mmCIF file of C-alpha atoms in Angstrom:
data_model
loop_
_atom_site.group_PDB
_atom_site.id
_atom_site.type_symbol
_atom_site.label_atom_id
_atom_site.label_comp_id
_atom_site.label_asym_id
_atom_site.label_seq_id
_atom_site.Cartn_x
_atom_site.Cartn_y
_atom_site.Cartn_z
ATOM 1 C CA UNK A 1 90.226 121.090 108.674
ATOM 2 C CA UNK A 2 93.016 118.568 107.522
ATOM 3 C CA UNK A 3 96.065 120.704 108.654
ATOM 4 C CA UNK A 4 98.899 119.059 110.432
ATOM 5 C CA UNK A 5 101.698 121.274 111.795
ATOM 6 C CA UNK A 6 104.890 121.029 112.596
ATOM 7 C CA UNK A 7 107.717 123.529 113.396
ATOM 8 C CA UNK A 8 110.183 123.566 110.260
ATOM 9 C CA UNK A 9 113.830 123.236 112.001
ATOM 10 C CA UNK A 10 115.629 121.915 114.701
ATOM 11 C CA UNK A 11 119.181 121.911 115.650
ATOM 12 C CA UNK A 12 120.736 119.581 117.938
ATOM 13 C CA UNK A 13 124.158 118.904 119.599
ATOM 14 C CA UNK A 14 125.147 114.794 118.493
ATOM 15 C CA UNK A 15 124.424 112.805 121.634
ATOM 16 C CA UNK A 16 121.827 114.707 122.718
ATOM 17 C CA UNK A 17 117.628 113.783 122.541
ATOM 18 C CA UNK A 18 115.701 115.741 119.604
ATOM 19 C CA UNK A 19 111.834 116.213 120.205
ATOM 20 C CA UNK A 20 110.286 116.948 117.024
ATOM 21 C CA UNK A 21 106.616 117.996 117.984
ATOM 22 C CA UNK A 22 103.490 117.859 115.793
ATOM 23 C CA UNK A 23 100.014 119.175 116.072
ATOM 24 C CA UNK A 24 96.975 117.687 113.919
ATOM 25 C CA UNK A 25 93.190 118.622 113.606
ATOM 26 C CA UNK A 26 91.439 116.002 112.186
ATOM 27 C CA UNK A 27 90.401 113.704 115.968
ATOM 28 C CA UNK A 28 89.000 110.994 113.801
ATOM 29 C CA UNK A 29 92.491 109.959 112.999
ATOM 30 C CA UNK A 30 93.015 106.369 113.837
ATOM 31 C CA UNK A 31 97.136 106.460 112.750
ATOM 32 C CA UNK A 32 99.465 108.916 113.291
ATOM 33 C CA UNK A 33 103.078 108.115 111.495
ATOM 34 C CA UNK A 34 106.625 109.802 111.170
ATOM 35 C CA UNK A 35 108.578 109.740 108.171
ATOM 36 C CA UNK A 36 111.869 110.570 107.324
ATOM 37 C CA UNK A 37 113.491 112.023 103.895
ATOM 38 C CA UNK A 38 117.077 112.054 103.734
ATOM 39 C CA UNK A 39 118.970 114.512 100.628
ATOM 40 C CA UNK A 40 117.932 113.099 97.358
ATOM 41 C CA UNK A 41 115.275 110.159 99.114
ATOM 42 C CA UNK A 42 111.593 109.547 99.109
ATOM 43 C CA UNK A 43 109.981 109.059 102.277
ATOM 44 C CA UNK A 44 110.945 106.475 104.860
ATOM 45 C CA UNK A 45 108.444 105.422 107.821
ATOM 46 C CA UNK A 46 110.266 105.353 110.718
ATOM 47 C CA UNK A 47 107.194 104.134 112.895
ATOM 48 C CA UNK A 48 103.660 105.261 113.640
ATOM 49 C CA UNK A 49 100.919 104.867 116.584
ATOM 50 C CA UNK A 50 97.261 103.743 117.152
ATOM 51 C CA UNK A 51 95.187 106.540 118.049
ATOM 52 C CA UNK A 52 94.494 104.632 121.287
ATOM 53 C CA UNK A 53 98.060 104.693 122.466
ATOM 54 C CA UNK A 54 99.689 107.314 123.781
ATOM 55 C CA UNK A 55 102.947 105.771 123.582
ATOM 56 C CA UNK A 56 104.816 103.816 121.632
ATOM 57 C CA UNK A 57 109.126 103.107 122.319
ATOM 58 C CA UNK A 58 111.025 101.207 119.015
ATOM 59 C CA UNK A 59 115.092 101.220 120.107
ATOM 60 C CA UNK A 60 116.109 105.037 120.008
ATOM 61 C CA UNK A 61 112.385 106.696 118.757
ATOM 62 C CA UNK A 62 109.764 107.237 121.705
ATOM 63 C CA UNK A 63 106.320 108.554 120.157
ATOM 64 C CA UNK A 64 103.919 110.405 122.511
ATOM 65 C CA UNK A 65 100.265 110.821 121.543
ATOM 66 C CA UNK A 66 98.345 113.573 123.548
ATOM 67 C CA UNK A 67 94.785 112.910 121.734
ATOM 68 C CA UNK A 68 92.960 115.479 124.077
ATOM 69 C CA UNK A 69 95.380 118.172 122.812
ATOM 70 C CA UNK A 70 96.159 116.378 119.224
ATOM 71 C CA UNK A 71 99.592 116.649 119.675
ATOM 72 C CA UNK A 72 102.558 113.672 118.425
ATOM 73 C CA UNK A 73 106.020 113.965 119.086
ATOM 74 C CA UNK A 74 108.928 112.126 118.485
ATOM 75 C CA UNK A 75 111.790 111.772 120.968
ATOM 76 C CA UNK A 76 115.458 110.511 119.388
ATOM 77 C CA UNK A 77 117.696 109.618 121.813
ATOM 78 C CA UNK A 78 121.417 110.176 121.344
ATOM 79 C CA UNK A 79 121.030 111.744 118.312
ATOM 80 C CA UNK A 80 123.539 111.024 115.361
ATOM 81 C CA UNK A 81 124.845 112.418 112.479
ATOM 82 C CA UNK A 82 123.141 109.999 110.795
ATOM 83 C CA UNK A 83 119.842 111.095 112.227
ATOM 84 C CA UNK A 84 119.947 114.932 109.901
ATOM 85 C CA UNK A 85 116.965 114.970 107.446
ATOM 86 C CA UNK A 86 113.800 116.094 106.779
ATOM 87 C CA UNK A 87 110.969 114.405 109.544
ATOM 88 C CA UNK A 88 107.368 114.248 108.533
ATOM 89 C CA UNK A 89 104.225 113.920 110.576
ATOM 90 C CA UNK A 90 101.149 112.437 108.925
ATOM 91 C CA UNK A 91 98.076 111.620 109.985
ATOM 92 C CA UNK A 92 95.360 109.083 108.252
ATOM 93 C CA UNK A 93 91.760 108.163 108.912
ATOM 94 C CA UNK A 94 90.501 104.568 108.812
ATOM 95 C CA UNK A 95 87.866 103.258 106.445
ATOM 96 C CA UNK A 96 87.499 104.612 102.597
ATOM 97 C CA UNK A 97 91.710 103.885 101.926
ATOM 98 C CA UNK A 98 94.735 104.806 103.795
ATOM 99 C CA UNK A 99 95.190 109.131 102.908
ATOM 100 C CA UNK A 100 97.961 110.592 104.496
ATOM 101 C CA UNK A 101 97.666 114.572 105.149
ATOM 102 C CA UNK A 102 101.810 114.995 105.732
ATOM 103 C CA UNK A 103 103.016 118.306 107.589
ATOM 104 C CA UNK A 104 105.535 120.328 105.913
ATOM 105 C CA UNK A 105 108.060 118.640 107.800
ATOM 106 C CA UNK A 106 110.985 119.375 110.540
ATOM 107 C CA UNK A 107 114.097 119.835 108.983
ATOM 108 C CA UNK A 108 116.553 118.180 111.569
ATOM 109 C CA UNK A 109 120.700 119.268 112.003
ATOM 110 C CA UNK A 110 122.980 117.219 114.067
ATOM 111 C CA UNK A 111 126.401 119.195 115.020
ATOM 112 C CA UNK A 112 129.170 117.977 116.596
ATOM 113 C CA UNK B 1 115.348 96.019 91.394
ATOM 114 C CA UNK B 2 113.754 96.235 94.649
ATOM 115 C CA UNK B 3 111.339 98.758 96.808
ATOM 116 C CA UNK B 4 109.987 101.424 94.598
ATOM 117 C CA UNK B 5 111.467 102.834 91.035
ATOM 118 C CA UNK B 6 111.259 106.156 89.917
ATOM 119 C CA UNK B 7 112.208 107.258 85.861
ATOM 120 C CA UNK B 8 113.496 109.931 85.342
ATOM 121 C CA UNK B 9 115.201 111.190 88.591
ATOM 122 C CA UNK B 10 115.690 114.314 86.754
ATOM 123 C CA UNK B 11 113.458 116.183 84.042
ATOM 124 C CA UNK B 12 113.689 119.160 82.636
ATOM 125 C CA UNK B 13 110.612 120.183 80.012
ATOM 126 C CA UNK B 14 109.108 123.219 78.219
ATOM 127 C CA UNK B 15 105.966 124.279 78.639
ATOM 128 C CA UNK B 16 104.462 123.131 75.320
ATOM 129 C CA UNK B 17 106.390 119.422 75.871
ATOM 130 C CA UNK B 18 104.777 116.110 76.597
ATOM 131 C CA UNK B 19 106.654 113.855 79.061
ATOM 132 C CA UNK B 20 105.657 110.874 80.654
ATOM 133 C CA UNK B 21 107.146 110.177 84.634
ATOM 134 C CA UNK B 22 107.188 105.842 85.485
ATOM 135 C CA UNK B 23 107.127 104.278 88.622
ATOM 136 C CA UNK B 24 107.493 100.423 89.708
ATOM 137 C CA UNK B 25 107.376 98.276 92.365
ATOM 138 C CA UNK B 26 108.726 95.234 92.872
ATOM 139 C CA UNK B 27 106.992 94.650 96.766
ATOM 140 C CA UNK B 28 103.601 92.695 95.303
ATOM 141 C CA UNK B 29 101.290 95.344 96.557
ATOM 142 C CA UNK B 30 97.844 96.687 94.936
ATOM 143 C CA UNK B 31 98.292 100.240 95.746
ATOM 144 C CA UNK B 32 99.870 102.901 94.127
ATOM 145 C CA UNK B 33 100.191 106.468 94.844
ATOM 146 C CA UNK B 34 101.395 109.739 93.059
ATOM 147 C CA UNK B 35 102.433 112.722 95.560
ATOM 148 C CA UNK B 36 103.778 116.508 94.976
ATOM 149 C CA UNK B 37 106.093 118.066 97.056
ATOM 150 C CA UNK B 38 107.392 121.218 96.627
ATOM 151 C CA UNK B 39 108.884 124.168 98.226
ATOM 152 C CA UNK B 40 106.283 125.582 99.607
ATOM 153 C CA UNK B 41 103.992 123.285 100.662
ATOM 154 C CA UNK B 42 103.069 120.084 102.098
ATOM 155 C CA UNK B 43 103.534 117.151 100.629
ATOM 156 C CA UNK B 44 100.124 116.792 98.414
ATOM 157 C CA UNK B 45 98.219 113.694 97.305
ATOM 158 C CA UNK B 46 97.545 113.531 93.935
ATOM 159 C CA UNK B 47 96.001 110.433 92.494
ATOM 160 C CA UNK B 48 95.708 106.889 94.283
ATOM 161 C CA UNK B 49 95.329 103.511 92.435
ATOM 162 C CA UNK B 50 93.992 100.292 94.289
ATOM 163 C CA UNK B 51 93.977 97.403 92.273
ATOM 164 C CA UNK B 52 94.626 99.296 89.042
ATOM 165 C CA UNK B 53 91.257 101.550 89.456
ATOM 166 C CA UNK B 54 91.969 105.092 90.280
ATOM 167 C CA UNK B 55 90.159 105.707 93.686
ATOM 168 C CA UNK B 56 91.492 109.293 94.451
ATOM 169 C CA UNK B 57 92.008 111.955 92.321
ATOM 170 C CA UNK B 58 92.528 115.504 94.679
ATOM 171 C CA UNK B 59 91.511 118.069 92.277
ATOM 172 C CA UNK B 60 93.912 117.703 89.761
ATOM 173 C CA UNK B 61 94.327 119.580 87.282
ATOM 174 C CA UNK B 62 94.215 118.156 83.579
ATOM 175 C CA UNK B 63 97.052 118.605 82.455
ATOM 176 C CA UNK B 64 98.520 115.963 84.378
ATOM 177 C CA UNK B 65 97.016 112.612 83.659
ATOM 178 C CA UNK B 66 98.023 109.039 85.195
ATOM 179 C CA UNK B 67 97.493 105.586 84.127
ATOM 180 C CA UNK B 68 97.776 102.535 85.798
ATOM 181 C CA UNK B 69 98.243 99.260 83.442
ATOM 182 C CA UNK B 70 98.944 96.664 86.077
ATOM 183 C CA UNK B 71 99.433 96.808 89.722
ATOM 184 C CA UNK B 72 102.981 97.315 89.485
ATOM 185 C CA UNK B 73 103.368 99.817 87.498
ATOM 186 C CA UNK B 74 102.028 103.422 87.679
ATOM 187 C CA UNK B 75 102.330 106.547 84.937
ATOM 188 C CA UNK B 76 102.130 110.077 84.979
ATOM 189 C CA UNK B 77 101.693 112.031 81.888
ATOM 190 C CA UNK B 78 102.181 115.368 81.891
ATOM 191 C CA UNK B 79 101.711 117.713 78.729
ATOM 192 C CA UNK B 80 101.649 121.712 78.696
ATOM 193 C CA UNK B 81 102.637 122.274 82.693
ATOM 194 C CA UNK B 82 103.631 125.435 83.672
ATOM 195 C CA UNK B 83 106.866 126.694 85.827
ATOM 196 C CA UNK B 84 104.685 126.250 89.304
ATOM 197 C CA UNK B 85 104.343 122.472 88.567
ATOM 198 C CA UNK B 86 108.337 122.688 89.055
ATOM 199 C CA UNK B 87 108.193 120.155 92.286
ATOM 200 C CA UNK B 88 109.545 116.494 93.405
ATOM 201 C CA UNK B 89 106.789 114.214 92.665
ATOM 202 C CA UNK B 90 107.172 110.786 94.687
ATOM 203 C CA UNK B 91 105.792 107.472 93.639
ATOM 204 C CA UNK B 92 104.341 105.319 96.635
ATOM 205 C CA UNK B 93 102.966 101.875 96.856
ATOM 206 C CA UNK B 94 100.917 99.895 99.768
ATOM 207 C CA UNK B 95 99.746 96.367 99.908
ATOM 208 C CA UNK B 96 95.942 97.804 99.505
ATOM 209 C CA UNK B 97 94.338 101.590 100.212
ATOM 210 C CA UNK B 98 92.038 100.747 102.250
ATOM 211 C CA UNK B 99 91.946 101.254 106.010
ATOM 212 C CA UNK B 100 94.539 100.093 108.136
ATOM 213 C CA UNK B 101 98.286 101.283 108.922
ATOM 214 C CA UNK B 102 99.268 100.117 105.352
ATOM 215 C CA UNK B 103 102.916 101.143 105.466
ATOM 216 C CA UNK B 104 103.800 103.538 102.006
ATOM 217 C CA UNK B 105 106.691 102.840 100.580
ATOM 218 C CA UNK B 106 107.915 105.677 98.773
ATOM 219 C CA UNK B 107 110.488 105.942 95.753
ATOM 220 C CA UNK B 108 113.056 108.409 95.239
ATOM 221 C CA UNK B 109 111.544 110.182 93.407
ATOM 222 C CA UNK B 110 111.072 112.954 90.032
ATOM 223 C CA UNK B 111 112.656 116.247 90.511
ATOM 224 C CA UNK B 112 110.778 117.896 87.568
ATOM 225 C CA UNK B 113 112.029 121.745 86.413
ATOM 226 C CA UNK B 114 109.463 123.404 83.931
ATOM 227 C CA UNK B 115 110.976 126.228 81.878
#
């Protein structure tokens, strides 16, 4: 199957981390990305990871890849205001052209 | 203009109407992408475009029908829809389709309401 699967909300204190997990079931993926969708926005990639990493750190985002257990998350550190939207897993095969198979997406609420 | 244009943000049609949704981008790249997302489900592929030849088309249906005259620009046509084809449909580009981590760049794009 093609399914990716994510949990759809998350609410988080400003200043604190946010972990925004992921499961996928496709292991021939060779990139795994996270988007982001603010109110009234397309899609924004916010980074993504080689299936042969299992980490990957850009400023305040940390992705973890467990391949064995297909599982991505993405760690924000001192989360922000800023930081509320809509987060999307996808995953994408090599070879043949670049299809993304998104998640439904973690809806994401910073409070003060 | 820069990134990825979307025209109409907003449409609002009848089921017996024929409407046409436009996207451009100005980033130089040979891919283009149509996606649905609505309510209740994950964001779908619809039709991809590399080099102006359609590569992709995920089972479709008719009634919506793109075209793709140059690289920059991409179409969607849509004629007799029906109220579950009420969704956001996104416009991305990529500087090709095939392999790779080809970053899509999306646009803002069509919030389409069919009465």
């Amino acid at each position: 199957g093609e399914d990716v699967e994510q949990s759809l909300f998350l609410s988080v204190r400003e200043g604190d981390s946010s972990v925004i997990n992921c499961t996928y079931t496709d292991s021939s993926s060779t990139y795994l990305y996270w988007y982001k969708q603010e109110p009234g926005a397309g899609l924004q990639l916010l980074t993504y990871i080689f299936s042969n990493m299992d980490m990957k750190q850009d400023q305040r985002l940390t992705v973890l890849l467990n391949k064995k257990d297909k599982h991505l998350s993405l760690r924000i550190a001192d989360t922000q205001t800023g930081d509320s939207a809509i987060y999307f897993c996808a995953e994408s095969r090599d070879g043949g052209y670049n299809k993304l198979i998104f998640g439904a997406g973690t809806r994401l609420a910073v409070h003060p | 203009e820069t990134g990825v244009t979307q025209t109409p943000r907003h449409l609002v049609m009848g089921m017996t109407n024929k409407k046409s949704l436009k996207c451009e981008q100005h980033l130089g790249h040979n891919a283009m992408y149509w996606y649905k997302q609505s309510a209740k489900k994950p964001l779908e592929l619809m039709f991809v475009y590399n080099f102006k030849e359609q590569t992709e088309n995920n089972s479709v249906p008719s009634r919506f029908s793109p075209e793709c005259p140059n690289s920059s620009h991409l179409f969607l046509h849509l004629h007799t829809l029906q109220p579950e084809d009420s969704a956001l449909y996104l416009c991305a580009s990529s500087q090709e389709s095939g392999g790779r981590a080809y970053e899509q760049f999306f646009g803002p794009g069509t919030r389409l309401t069919v009465l």
